[in-house]
Each structure stands twice: as structure tokens, then as C-alpha cells.
Amino acid sequence: MRILQVVHDFLPNHVAGVEVYTDGLSRRLAVDHEVAILYSEVAPDLPNYSIRRGRHHGLPTYEIVNNHTLRYFDETYRNAAMTARMIEVLDDFRPDVVHIQHLINLSVDFVDELRRRDIPMLMTLHDHWLVCANGGQRFQQELGRCESLDARRCGACTAHMHGVGLLARGLLRRQREAAVGRHAVLHLVDEKPVRSAAPSADFIYRDSYEVAGMRRPTIVAHPPANLEFPLVLEGEACFECEVSLHPDTFEREGGGVEFAVLVDGELCEKRILDPKRKPADREPASLILQLDPGEHRIELRTRAVPEHEGMFCTAGWIDPRVSAAAGVARGRRRPPEKLVRGAVQLSGKLTGVMQRRRVEARWQAMRHVADRIDLFLAPSRYLRDEFIRWGIDSERIVYCDYGFELDAFRPRQALPERTRRFAFVGSLVPHKGVHILLEAFEKLPGDARLDICGSHDYAPDYSAGLRSRIRHPGIRFVGRIEPEGISKFLQGVDCLVVPSIWQENSPLTIHEAFMTGVPVVASRMGGHEGLLGSGGGLLYHADDADDLAAKLMRLYEEPGLARSLAVSAPPVKSMQDHAVELVDFYTALSRKRNERVSR
């Protein structure tokens, strides 16, 4: 069977739940079937709507460039140029069945073409995008959570997605993607310093050190050493890294190391680590500092403390990086981000009145799409119920949770009697509720630890705000963890926290914690209740930092609680079983099509 998977964007540039799931499912299906993946990507250096053919783990891929040069609201979901390219993919791959994972950034008119060709199709509902134009979360940072659908409220939320505001919004996205490669983060490990000073060239080299169970790229600079990097920032930015001595040096002779960060010759951050005498210094330490727009010189200096005890002081700058909402400038300067954001906001105020009608027209278009899709899959009973209320026939929407490669995860050896190491894994965006978690964690004792794992690229301003409010000594940001590294990371975690303030579907991270034997504390939102209602963790009232703090304190204080919660977690479906049930769906839809054709 030839199966085309359709998704809004994909790995490796976009690492979130839908992309990770589509990757795992496609690879499993490819064991017995021919599978291709169609998705969109921002690529400012390429012609808009051009197609790039490629391979992902041997699977053919069709990447359609969407640089978001849109002007009208309806183009955000119904795009004639995008539809034409998607039809070209149909002609080239000739699928027997199409599995739609998401259509954001693509075009819903593709569904009409599938119906015209009588190609069986099904769609997995990963979020609320059919009814929510602004990202599909039914959440807006200023307006908050949407408990019900209201055209006036939706119009206010999406007013910036038309006219000048939409053009400016697309420009912001292209700026972020083009700023540094395709990310607004510059990793200094990948850059050549303009100046490096050390007694020997052997003192400075590239390696990888471990942080929170993950190997991270590292610049090793045995003291005394000095590295200098020039930067041009178009907006406010943040420098951050972790610093550590190599574990092989902990029991050796010698002294400690002073790590110093200088900006334009001025000392801005300093940390002395002496793991040979202080066991607490054996954990990597975080260095974070804010940077103003403009041209800068960043210097990374190491020296032995005391200077005459420099033996076995292998010092590492772990993934030193600069993240900037407007990006690290390369080439010609772009319009200031504040000016572009102002255009977005002003456009929202001017178009708000008419936007209600556009929202209602979109709902009508989405009902048209829903009527033509053969079958919907809902990974949570919560989301199934939501879309039945919206109007999808209950017989055409099936509860079908995600599958996972169980062999990629192994149970944690032994949880401690009392929980000390907490973690968040996910996107650092407002609706994930990390600000609620930070507020709650301030109430925990100083020996509690919290690792915040996620990319700073998606919402740099929000991410910078999170870093600026850290007060608890045990909180650290460890960056994005690649999908293949999640299992190893969770081996060192006592509890996973999922503090979302939007109606989640069926988060992959909760399943991954179940497979690893790690308890979960999650907000009482959406699909969380279905996953944790019978065991596996604790639920708290979303938006309530005090309630979250109380649940974390229970795990901190109550002996054996984490273990009892972990063993009560429900079983997780294997990706092999999941692929079998999906093929059954594909086959049934194909059989119905053949029956129609034979009449």
C-alpha cells in the first residue's frame, strides 16, 4: 500500500509532538508499505511554493516552501498556490491512501482534490485547529483560554491575521527562520573564534560534556584560555551556557577553575567551580546574561584557581549560545522587530470588526472539509467529545491514542524515597504554562532541582522572561532534547511536570514518562485527565501555582509516593500495534472505495 503522510512541518527543523509522532509512525509503516511525507517549510532563500524532494531515514519527502507572503485571512487555510503544489505531489507519488496529520501552513482545498480523485483519507486530530485559526490551541496570551467558541472573541484574537498585520506576521517568521540558519540561536560551538589565546593549541578543542543525562557539544578551554566571538544583534538577546570540569578530573590533583564571560571587555558573569573539594560543584552550573542590540565582542575566559594549581583542570563551556528574537544579523539589516510588531498590533485594531465574519466563513469552510474526510482519529476521548459537540458525526470519529516504540525506553532503575529532581520537557511557549511552574517551584526547598528542557526559538521573548524570573537555586535551562535522547534524560528524573494551560490532547511526554516509570504531575486540562485519572501521577488545578506547589511538595515529602504513582501508570500502546490498527483503517477505507467504484 502506498501511504502519503501530510503534516504541517517536520524534523529536523521542527521538533514537537506531531512531528515526532509522524516520524515514528511513518518509519514503522514503511516496514511493510511504501510511505512518503509531505510538509511545508519556511526557506527565505528559496522560491516560494517550490518543492524540494528529499529522503528522511530512507523515506521520500516532499518539502513545499511556504514563506508566508500572505495578505488575506482566508489564505492562511485556503491557498491556491499551495494546493497546486500538493496536487503535484499526488501526481508524483500516487498514494492509495492519505493520512492527514495537520493542514496548518498548507491548504484545505487539498481535501477536495482527494475527494475528486476518490482517494481514501483520514485525519488525526492533534489539536483544535479546525475551529481555532490562531495556532489551534484555543488559547491567546492576552485573552487567555477559550472555553467556548465565540466569533467576536475569535475575531479579536485573529484580527492581526489579515492585511498589513498578516504581511508583517509573515515577515517576522521569515526573519526568525533566516536569522541564524533556520533558528534565532547562534551556537558558538559551531563558530570559529576571531581570537583564541592559550599556552598551547592543545588546550582548546571541541568535545561533549553531559548535562541532565544528555551529551551536549562543548568547547574545552584548559586554563588559562581566552576565546573571542564577534556578534551583531538586531534586538535584545540572551547569552547562556553551562560550565563544568570534566568528571575525569574530580579525583585528581590540582585546583578549581574560574569561568568568566566578558562583553566588550567588561566582566559580566563569573563562576568558580572546585569539584575536587566541593562535591556540589560537580554538577554543571548555568551562566545567563542579557545582551543589548548592536555589535558586541563576547569573550570566554578560564583560569585556574589558584593559578599555580592548573593541573587536571579540563574546563568545558557547554553549548554556549546566543538567542535573539530578532536574530543574530547576517548580511543586510532587516526592519526593526518592534516596528514590525507594531504593524501587527495596529492592523489587529483596525480589522477587528470585519474579522468576526471572516472567522465565521472559516468555520463554514472547515465544516465543508470535515464532511469530506472519511474518518477522524482522536488520540484522547476529550478531543473526540469536543469535535462531536462541534458537529462531526460520532460514527466518523474514533478514539485512537498514539503508539510508541517501547524498545526505545527502559524503566528507571529505582526512584528515590522522596522526589528531588523534577523536569519539564516541551516547547517554551506561553500556553505550556512554564511560568506557572516557575512560580510554584519557588516554594520548594533549596535542594530541589528543576530542569527546563525546550528550545528558545519558538517564543524568544517569553523564554527570556522565564529566565529573568528565576530565583530558586535549583532551576536550570538545559536546552532542547532531541527525540532519541528523551529516554536517557528521563532516567535521571524523579518526576515529570506538565503545567499546560491550554486543553492538551494526549501529550507524548506523559506516555514517555509512563514507559520510563516516572510519575507525572499535570494540570487538570483536556486529555491529561484521561491519561492520569486512573494512576501514574497527580493532577492539579490549571493556573493555580499554589495547588501545583502543594502537589510537588507531596512528592518531595511523602516517602514512597513517587514509586506508588509510577507503578499505577496505565500501559502504553506499542507503535507496532498502532501501525496494525491504522493499516486496518486504511484497508477498510480502501475497500469502501473499491465497492463504490465497482457499482
PDB file of N, CA and C in Angstrom, residues 102-144:
ATOM      1  N   HIS A 102      -1.842  17.159   9.820  1.00  0.00           N
ATOM      2  CA  HIS A 102      -2.175  18.572  10.050  1.00  0.00           C
ATOM      3  C   HIS A 102      -2.181  19.297   8.713  1.00  0.00           C
ATOM      4  N   LEU A 103      -3.002  20.364   8.630  1.00  0.00           N
ATOM      5  CA  LEU A 103      -3.068  21.159   7.405  1.00  0.00           C
ATOM      6  C   LEU A 103      -2.697  22.616   7.612  1.00  0.00           C
ATOM      7  N   ILE A 104      -2.314  22.995   8.818  1.00  0.00           N
ATOM      8  CA  ILE A 104      -1.845  24.355   9.025  1.00  0.00           C
ATOM      9  C   ILE A 104      -0.606  24.573   8.147  1.00  0.00           C
ATOM     10  N   ASN A 105      -0.472  25.763   7.592  1.00  0.00           N
ATOM     11  CA  ASN A 105       0.611  26.126   6.665  1.00  0.00           C
ATOM     12  C   ASN A 105       0.456  25.470   5.292  1.00  0.00           C
ATOM     13  N   LEU A 106      -0.590  24.655   5.101  1.00  0.00           N
ATOM     14  CA  LEU A 106      -0.826  24.005   3.811  1.00  0.00           C
ATOM     15  C   LEU A 106      -2.114  24.578   3.206  1.00  0.00           C
ATOM     16  N   SER A 107      -3.034  23.731   2.755  1.00  0.00           N
ATOM     17  CA  SER A 107      -4.279  24.230   2.159  1.00  0.00           C
ATOM     18  C   SER A 107      -5.376  23.184   2.292  1.00  0.00           C
ATOM     19  N   VAL A 108      -6.544  23.603   2.797  1.00  0.00           N
ATOM     20  CA  VAL A 108      -7.646  22.662   2.988  1.00  0.00           C
ATOM     21  C   VAL A 108      -8.273  22.247   1.665  1.00  0.00           C
ATOM     22  N   ASP A 109      -8.053  23.011   0.600  1.00  0.00           N
ATOM     23  CA  ASP A 109      -8.613  22.630  -0.697  1.00  0.00           C
ATOM     24  C   ASP A 109      -8.016  21.319  -1.215  1.00  0.00           C
ATOM     25  N   PHE A 110      -6.898  20.900  -0.631  1.00  0.00           N
ATOM     26  CA  PHE A 110      -6.311  19.598  -0.947  1.00  0.00           C
ATOM     27  C   PHE A 110      -7.324  18.480  -0.689  1.00  0.00           C
ATOM     28  N   VAL A 111      -8.165  18.641   0.325  1.00  0.00           N
ATOM     29  CA  VAL A 111      -9.162  17.627   0.663  1.00  0.00           C
ATOM     30  C   VAL A 111     -10.172  17.468  -0.472  1.00  0.00           C
ATOM     31  N   ASP A 112     -10.572  18.570  -1.092  1.00  0.00           N
ATOM     32  CA  ASP A 112     -11.496  18.484  -2.224  1.00  0.00           C
ATOM     33  C   ASP A 112     -10.876  17.717  -3.392  1.00  0.00           C
ATOM     34  N   GLU A 113      -9.577  17.913  -3.612  1.00  0.00           N
ATOM     35  CA  GLU A 113      -8.911  17.187  -4.696  1.00  0.00           C
ATOM     36  C   GLU A 113      -8.853  15.688  -4.395  1.00  0.00           C
ATOM     37  N   LEU A 114      -8.619  15.342  -3.121  1.00  0.00           N
ATOM     38  CA  LEU A 114      -8.626  13.926  -2.742  1.00  0.00           C
ATOM     39  C   LEU A 114     -10.007  13.315  -2.970  1.00  0.00           C
ATOM     40  N   ARG A 115     -11.047  14.066  -2.609  1.00  0.00           N
ATOM     41  CA  ARG A 115     -12.401  13.573  -2.822  1.00  0.00           C
ATOM     42  C   ARG A 115     -12.698  13.436  -4.319  1.00  0.00           C
ATOM     43  N   ARG A 116     -12.242  14.404  -5.127  1.00  0.00           N
ATOM     44  CA  ARG A 116     -12.472  14.330  -6.568  1.00  0.00           C
ATOM     45  C   ARG A 116     -11.826  13.096  -7.168  1.00  0.00           C
ATOM     46  N   ARG A 117     -10.636  12.744  -6.664  1.00  0.00           N
ATOM     47  CA  ARG A 117      -9.932  11.563  -7.162  1.00  0.00           C
ATOM     48  C   ARG A 117     -10.377  10.283  -6.461  1.00  0.00           C
ATOM     49  N   ASP A 118     -11.238  10.443  -5.472  1.00  0.00           N
ATOM     50  CA  ASP A 118     -11.743   9.304  -4.697  1.00  0.00           C
ATOM     51  C   ASP A 118     -10.601   8.539  -4.019  1.00  0.00           C
ATOM     52  N   ILE A 119      -9.636   9.300  -3.468  1.00  0.00           N
ATOM     53  CA  ILE A 119      -8.554   8.697  -2.697  1.00  0.00           C
ATOM     54  C   ILE A 119      -8.982   8.653  -1.227  1.00  0.00           C
ATOM     55  N   PRO A 120      -8.998   7.493  -0.586  1.00  0.00           N
ATOM     56  CA  PRO A 120      -9.394   7.411   0.822  1.00  0.00           C
ATOM     57  C   PRO A 120      -8.496   8.294   1.690  1.00  0.00           C
ATOM     58  N   MET A 121      -9.120   8.964   2.662  1.00  0.00           N
ATOM     59  CA  MET A 121      -8.337   9.852   3.529  1.00  0.00           C
ATOM     60  C   MET A 121      -8.873   9.795   4.949  1.00  0.00           C
ATOM     61  N   LEU A 122      -7.961   9.907   5.880  1.00  0.00           N
ATOM     62  CA  LEU A 122      -8.323  10.052   7.281  1.00  0.00           C
ATOM     63  C   LEU A 122      -7.441  11.120   7.902  1.00  0.00           C
ATOM     64  N   MET A 123      -7.903  11.680   9.009  1.00  0.00           N
ATOM     65  CA  MET A 123      -7.190  12.785   9.638  1.00  0.00           C
ATOM     66  C   MET A 123      -7.098  12.538  11.135  1.00  0.00           C
ATOM     67  N   THR A 124      -5.890  12.664  11.679  1.00  0.00           N
ATOM     68  CA  THR A 124      -5.705  12.612  13.125  1.00  0.00           C
ATOM     69  C   THR A 124      -5.861  14.019  13.687  1.00  0.00           C
ATOM     70  N   LEU A 125      -6.687  14.153  14.711  1.00  0.00           N
ATOM     71  CA  LEU A 125      -6.925  15.450  15.349  1.00  0.00           C
ATOM     72  C   LEU A 125      -5.909  15.625  16.470  1.00  0.00           C
ATOM     73  N   HIS A 126      -4.902  16.428  16.222  1.00  0.00           N
ATOM     74  CA  HIS A 126      -3.863  16.646  17.232  1.00  0.00           C
ATOM     75  C   HIS A 126      -4.165  17.831  18.133  1.00  0.00           C
ATOM     76  N   ASP A 127      -5.043  18.734  17.674  1.00  0.00           N
ATOM     77  CA  ASP A 127      -5.367  19.923  18.463  1.00  0.00           C
ATOM     78  C   ASP A 127      -6.707  20.470  17.971  1.00  0.00           C
ATOM     79  N   HIS A 128      -6.956  21.761  18.188  1.00  0.00           N
ATOM     80  CA  HIS A 128      -8.252  22.357  17.861  1.00  0.00           C
ATOM     81  C   HIS A 128      -8.211  23.182  16.572  1.00  0.00           C
ATOM     82  N   TRP A 129      -7.259  22.917  15.672  1.00  0.00           N
ATOM     83  CA  TRP A 129      -7.049  23.821  14.537  1.00  0.00           C
ATOM     84  C   TRP A 129      -8.272  23.960  13.636  1.00  0.00           C
ATOM     85  N   LEU A 130      -9.089  22.944  13.502  1.00  0.00           N
ATOM     86  CA  LEU A 130     -10.267  23.069  12.646  1.00  0.00           C
ATOM     87  C   LEU A 130     -11.184  24.197  13.116  1.00  0.00           C
ATOM     88  N   VAL A 131     -11.194  24.461  14.406  1.00  0.00           N
ATOM     89  CA  VAL A 131     -12.074  25.522  14.924  1.00  0.00           C
ATOM     90  C   VAL A 131     -11.298  26.742  15.403  1.00  0.00           C
ATOM     91  N   CYS A 132      -9.971  26.616  15.564  1.00  0.00           N
ATOM     92  CA  CYS A 132      -9.148  27.713  16.096  1.00  0.00           C
ATOM     93  C   CYS A 132      -8.078  28.088  15.080  1.00  0.00           C
ATOM     94  N   ALA A 133      -8.207  29.288  14.502  1.00  0.00           N
ATOM     95  CA  ALA A 133      -7.284  29.710  13.443  1.00  0.00           C
ATOM     96  C   ALA A 133      -5.923  30.126  13.971  1.00  0.00           C
ATOM     97  N   ASN A 134      -5.850  30.538  15.230  1.00  0.00           N
ATOM     98  CA  ASN A 134      -4.606  31.096  15.762  1.00  0.00           C
ATOM     99  C   ASN A 134      -3.778  30.014  16.452  1.00  0.00           C
ATOM    100  N   GLY A 135      -3.353  29.030  15.668  1.00  0.00           N
ATOM    101  CA  GLY A 135      -2.457  28.005  16.188  1.00  0.00           C
ATOM    102  C   GLY A 135      -3.105  26.725  16.629  1.00  0.00           C
ATOM    103  N   GLY A 136      -4.426  26.733  16.857  1.00  0.00           N
ATOM    104  CA  GLY A 136      -5.119  25.501  17.205  1.00  0.00           C
ATOM    105  C   GLY A 136      -5.159  25.171  18.679  1.00  0.00           C
ATOM    106  N   GLN A 137      -4.676  26.080  19.548  1.00  0.00           N
ATOM    107  CA  GLN A 137      -4.662  25.793  20.988  1.00  0.00           C
ATOM    108  C   GLN A 137      -5.884  26.330  21.734  1.00  0.00           C
ATOM    109  N   ARG A 138      -6.703  27.137  21.052  1.00  0.00           N
ATOM    110  CA  ARG A 138      -7.812  27.806  21.737  1.00  0.00           C
ATOM    111  C   ARG A 138      -7.287  28.539  22.968  1.00  0.00           C
ATOM    112  N   PHE A 139      -6.203  29.260  22.736  1.00  0.00           N
ATOM    113  CA  PHE A 139      -5.534  30.000  23.806  1.00  0.00           C
ATOM    114  C   PHE A 139      -4.843  31.196  23.172  1.00  0.00           C
ATOM    115  N   GLN A 140      -4.948  32.331  23.846  1.00  0.00           N
ATOM    116  CA  GLN A 140      -4.250  33.533  23.388  1.00  0.00           C
ATOM    117  C   GLN A 140      -3.659  34.225  24.604  1.00  0.00           C
ATOM    118  N   GLN A 141      -2.403  34.661  24.498  1.00  0.00           N
ATOM    119  CA  GLN A 141      -1.670  35.124  25.676  1.00  0.00           C
ATOM    120  C   GLN A 141      -2.393  36.254  26.397  1.00  0.00           C
ATOM    121  N   GLU A 142      -2.963  37.214  25.659  1.00  0.00           N
ATOM    122  CA  GLU A 142      -3.649  38.327  26.313  1.00  0.00           C
ATOM    123  C   GLU A 142      -5.077  37.968  26.712  1.00  0.00           C
ATOM    124  N   LEU A 143      -5.785  37.206  25.870  1.00  0.00           N
ATOM    125  CA  LEU A 143      -7.183  36.887  26.132  1.00  0.00           C
ATOM    126  C   LEU A 143      -7.365  35.659  27.005  1.00  0.00           C
ATOM    127  N   GLY A 144      -6.336  34.826  27.088  1.00  0.00           N
ATOM    128  CA  GLY A 144      -6.428  33.625  27.919  1.00  0.00           C
ATOM    129  C   GLY A 144      -7.045  32.453  27.173  1.00  0.00           C
TER     130      GLY A 144
END
